[in-house]
Short mmCIF file of C-alpha atoms in Angstrom, two decimals:
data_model
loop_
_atom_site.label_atom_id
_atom_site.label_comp_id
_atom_site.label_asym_id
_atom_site.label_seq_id
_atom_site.Cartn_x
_atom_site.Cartn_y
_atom_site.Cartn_z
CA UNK F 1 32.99 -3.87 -58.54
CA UNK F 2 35.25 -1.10 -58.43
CA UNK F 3 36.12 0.64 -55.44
CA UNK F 4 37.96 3.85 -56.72
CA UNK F 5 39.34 5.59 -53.47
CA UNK F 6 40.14 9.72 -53.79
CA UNK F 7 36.83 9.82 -56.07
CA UNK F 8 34.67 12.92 -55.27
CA UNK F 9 32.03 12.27 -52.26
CA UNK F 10 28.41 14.30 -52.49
CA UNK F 11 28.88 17.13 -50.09
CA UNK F 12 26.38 19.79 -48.87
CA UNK F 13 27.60 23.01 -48.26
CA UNK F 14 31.00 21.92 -48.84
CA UNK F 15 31.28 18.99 -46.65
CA UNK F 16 30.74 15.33 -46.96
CA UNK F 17 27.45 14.23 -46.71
CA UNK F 18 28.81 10.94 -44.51
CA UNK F 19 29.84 13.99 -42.31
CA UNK F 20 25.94 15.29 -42.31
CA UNK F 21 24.67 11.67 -41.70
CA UNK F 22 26.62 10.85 -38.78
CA UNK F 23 26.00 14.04 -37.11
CA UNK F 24 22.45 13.57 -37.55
CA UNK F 25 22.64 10.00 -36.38
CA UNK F 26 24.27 11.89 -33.29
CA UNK F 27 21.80 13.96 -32.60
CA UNK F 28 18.71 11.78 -33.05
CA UNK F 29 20.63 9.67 -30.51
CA UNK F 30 20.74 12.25 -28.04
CA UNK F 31 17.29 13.41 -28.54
CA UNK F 32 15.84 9.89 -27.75
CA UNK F 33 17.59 9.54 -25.54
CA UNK F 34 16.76 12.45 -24.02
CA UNK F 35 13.01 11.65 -23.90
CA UNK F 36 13.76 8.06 -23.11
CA UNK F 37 15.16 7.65 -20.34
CA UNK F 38 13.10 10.15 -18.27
CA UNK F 39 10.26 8.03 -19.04
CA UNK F 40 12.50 4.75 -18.27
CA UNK F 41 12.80 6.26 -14.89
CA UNK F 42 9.63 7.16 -14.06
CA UNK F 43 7.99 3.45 -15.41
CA UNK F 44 11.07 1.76 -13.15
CA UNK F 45 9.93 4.25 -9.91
CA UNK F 46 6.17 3.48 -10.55
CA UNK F 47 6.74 -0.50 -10.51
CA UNK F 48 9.03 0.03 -7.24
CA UNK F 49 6.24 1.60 -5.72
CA UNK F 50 3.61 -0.99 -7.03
CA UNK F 51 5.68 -3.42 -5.28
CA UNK F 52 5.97 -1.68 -2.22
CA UNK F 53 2.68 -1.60 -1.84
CA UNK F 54 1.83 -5.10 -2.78
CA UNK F 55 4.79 -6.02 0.00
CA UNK F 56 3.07 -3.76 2.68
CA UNK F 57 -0.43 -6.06 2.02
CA UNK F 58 1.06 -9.39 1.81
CA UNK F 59 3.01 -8.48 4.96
CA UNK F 60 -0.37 -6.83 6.86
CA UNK F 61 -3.26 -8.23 5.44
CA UNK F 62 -3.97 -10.52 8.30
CA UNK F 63 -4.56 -7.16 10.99
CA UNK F 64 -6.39 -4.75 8.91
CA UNK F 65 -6.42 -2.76 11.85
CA UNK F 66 -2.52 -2.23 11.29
CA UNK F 67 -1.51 0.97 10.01
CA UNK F 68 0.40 0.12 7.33
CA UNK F 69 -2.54 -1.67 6.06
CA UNK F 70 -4.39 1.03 6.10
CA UNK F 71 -1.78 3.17 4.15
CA UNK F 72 -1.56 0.53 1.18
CA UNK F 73 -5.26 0.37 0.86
CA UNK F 74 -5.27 4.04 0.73
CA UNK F 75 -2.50 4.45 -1.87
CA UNK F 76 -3.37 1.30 -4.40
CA UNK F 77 -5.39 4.24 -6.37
CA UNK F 78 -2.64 6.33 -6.62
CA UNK F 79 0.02 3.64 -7.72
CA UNK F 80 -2.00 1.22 -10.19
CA UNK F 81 -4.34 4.22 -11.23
CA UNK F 82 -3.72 2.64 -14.99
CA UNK F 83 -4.41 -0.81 -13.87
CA UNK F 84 -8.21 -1.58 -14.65
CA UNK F 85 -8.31 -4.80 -12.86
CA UNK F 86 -6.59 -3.66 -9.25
CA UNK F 87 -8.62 -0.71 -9.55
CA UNK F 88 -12.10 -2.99 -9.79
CA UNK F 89 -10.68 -5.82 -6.95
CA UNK F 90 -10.06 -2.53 -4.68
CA UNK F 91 -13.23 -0.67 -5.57
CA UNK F 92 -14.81 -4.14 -4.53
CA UNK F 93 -13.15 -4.54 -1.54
CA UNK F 94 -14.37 -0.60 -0.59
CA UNK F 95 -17.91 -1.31 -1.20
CA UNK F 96 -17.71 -4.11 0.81
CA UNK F 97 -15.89 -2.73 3.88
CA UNK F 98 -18.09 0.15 3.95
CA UNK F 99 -21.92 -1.77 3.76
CA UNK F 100 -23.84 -2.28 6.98
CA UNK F 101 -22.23 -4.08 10.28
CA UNK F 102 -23.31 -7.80 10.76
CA UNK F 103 -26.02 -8.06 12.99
CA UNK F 104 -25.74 -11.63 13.83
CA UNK F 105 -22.57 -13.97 14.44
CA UNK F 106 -23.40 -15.85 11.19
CA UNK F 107 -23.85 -13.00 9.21
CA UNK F 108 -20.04 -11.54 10.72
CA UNK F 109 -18.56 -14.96 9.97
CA UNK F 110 -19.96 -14.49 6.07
CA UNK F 111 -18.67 -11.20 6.23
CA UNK F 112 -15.34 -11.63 7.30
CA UNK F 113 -15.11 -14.24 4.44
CA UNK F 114 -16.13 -12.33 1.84
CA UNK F 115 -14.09 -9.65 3.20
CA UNK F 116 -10.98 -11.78 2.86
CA UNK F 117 -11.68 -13.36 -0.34
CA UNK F 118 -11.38 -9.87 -1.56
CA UNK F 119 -8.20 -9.19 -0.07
CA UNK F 120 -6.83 -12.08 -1.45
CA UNK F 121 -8.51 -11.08 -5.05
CA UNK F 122 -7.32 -7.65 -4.89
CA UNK F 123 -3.52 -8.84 -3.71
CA UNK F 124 -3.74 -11.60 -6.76
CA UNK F 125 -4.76 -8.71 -9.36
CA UNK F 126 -1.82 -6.76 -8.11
CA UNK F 127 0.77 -9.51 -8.23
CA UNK F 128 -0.17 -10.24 -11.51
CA UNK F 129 0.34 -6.67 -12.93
CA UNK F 130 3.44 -6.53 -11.62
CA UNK F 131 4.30 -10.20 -13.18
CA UNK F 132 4.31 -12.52 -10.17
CA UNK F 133 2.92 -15.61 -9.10
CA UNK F 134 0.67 -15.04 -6.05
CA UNK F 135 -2.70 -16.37 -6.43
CA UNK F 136 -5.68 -15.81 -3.86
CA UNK F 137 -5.39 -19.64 -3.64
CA UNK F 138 -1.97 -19.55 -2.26
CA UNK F 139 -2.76 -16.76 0.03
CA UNK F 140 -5.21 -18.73 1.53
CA UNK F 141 -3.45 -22.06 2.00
CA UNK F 142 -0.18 -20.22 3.07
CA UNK F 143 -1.66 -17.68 5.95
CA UNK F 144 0.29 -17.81 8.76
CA UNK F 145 0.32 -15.83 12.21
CA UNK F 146 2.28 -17.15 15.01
CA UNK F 147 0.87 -17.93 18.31
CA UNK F 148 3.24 -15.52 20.29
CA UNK F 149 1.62 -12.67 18.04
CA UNK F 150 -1.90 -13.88 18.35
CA UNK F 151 -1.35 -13.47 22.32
CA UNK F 152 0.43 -10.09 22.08
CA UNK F 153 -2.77 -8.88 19.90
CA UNK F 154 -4.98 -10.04 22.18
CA UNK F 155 -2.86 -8.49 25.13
CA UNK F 156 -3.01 -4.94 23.61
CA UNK F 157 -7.21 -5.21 22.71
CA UNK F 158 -7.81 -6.43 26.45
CA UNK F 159 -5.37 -3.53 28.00
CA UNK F 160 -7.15 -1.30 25.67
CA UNK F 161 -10.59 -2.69 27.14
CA UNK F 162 -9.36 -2.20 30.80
CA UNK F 163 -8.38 1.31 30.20
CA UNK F 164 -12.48 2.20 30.02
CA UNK F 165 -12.93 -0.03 33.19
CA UNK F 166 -10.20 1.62 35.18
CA UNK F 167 -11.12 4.79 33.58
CA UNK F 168 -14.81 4.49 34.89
CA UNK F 169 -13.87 3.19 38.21
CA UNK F 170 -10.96 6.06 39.07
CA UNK F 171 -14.09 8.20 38.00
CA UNK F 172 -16.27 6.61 40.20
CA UNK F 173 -13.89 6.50 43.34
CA UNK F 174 -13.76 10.14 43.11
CA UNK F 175 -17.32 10.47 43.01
CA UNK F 176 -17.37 8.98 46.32
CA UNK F 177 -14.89 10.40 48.02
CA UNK F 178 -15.52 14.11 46.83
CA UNK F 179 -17.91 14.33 50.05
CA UNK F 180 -15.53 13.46 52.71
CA UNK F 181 -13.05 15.81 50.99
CA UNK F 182 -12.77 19.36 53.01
CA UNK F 183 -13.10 22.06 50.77
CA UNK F 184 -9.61 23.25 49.94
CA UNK F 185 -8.92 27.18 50.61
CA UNK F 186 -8.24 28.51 47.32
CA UNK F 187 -4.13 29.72 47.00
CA UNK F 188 -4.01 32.77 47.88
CA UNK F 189 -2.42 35.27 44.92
CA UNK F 190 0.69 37.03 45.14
#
């Protein structure tokens, strides 16, 4: 083979067609990469999301009556709306929530159970879309509240159930006093 250097090169429109190919090469770079990475961007911000989310459960899925529970319930439509399988766990977990109260104590134990089997089956469908290893299994065996917080909980629900009481009995006190109040001369205006 021959390699014959000052030989004529193709050229289009008078320059070299290496020329031509390299600043196509450029361009096609640029262009997907132009497309690419907002789309790189937006799939990194959805996962960080996902997992914020998922983070928010695993954190307050043991006091559903916390807000941020609430708020990752409400937004696992919004970020895994192109997950089919979180989408069906939460769906099932909203069908449940919202059927009848339990009438009887065994009925609310049965309830509660099923209620946090789907928890754990929802949580377990969204690790796994986002890669990780938390199974409903684990969530189960690993469920931990401390006693401290299990007393503070249970301080806040009984202050909240003493507000009615005193509530009802300031209202009652001045039901029986308003008699042996004078009437009061009403300010006069200026």
């Amino acid at each position: 083979m021959k390699i014959l250097f000052g030989a004529t090169e193709p050229s289009i429109f008078g320059i070299d067609v290496s020329i031509w190919l390299n600043a196509a090469g450029i361009l096609a770079g640029l262009a997907i990469a132009g497309l690419l990475t907002p789309w790189l961007a937006s799939r990194s911000t959805r996962r960080d999301q996902q997992e914020r989310t998922l983070r928010l459960l695993l954190n307050t899925w043991q006091t559903p009556a916390n807000p941020d529970y609430q708020h990752a319930i409400a937004v696992i439509p919004i970020d895994f709306r192109k997950c089919r399988a979180v989408l069906d766990a939460h769906e099932a977990l909203m069908v449940a929530v919202n059927e009848a109260p339990a009438q009887t104590e065994e009925e609310a134990l049965t309830k509660n159970e099923t209620m946090q089997n789907l928890q754990h089956q929802l949580m377990e469908a969204m690790a796994t879309k986002l890669g990780l290893e938390v199974t409903a299994e684990k969530l189960r065996a690993r469920a931990y509240l401390s006693k401290g917080f299990v007393d503070r909980e249970m301080m806040f629900i009984s202050a909240m159930q003493a507000w009615t009481r005193i509530a009802d009995a300031l209202e009652r006190s001045n039901e029986m006093f308003a008699p042996t109040t004078p009437d009061q001369p009403e300010p006069e205006e200026k």
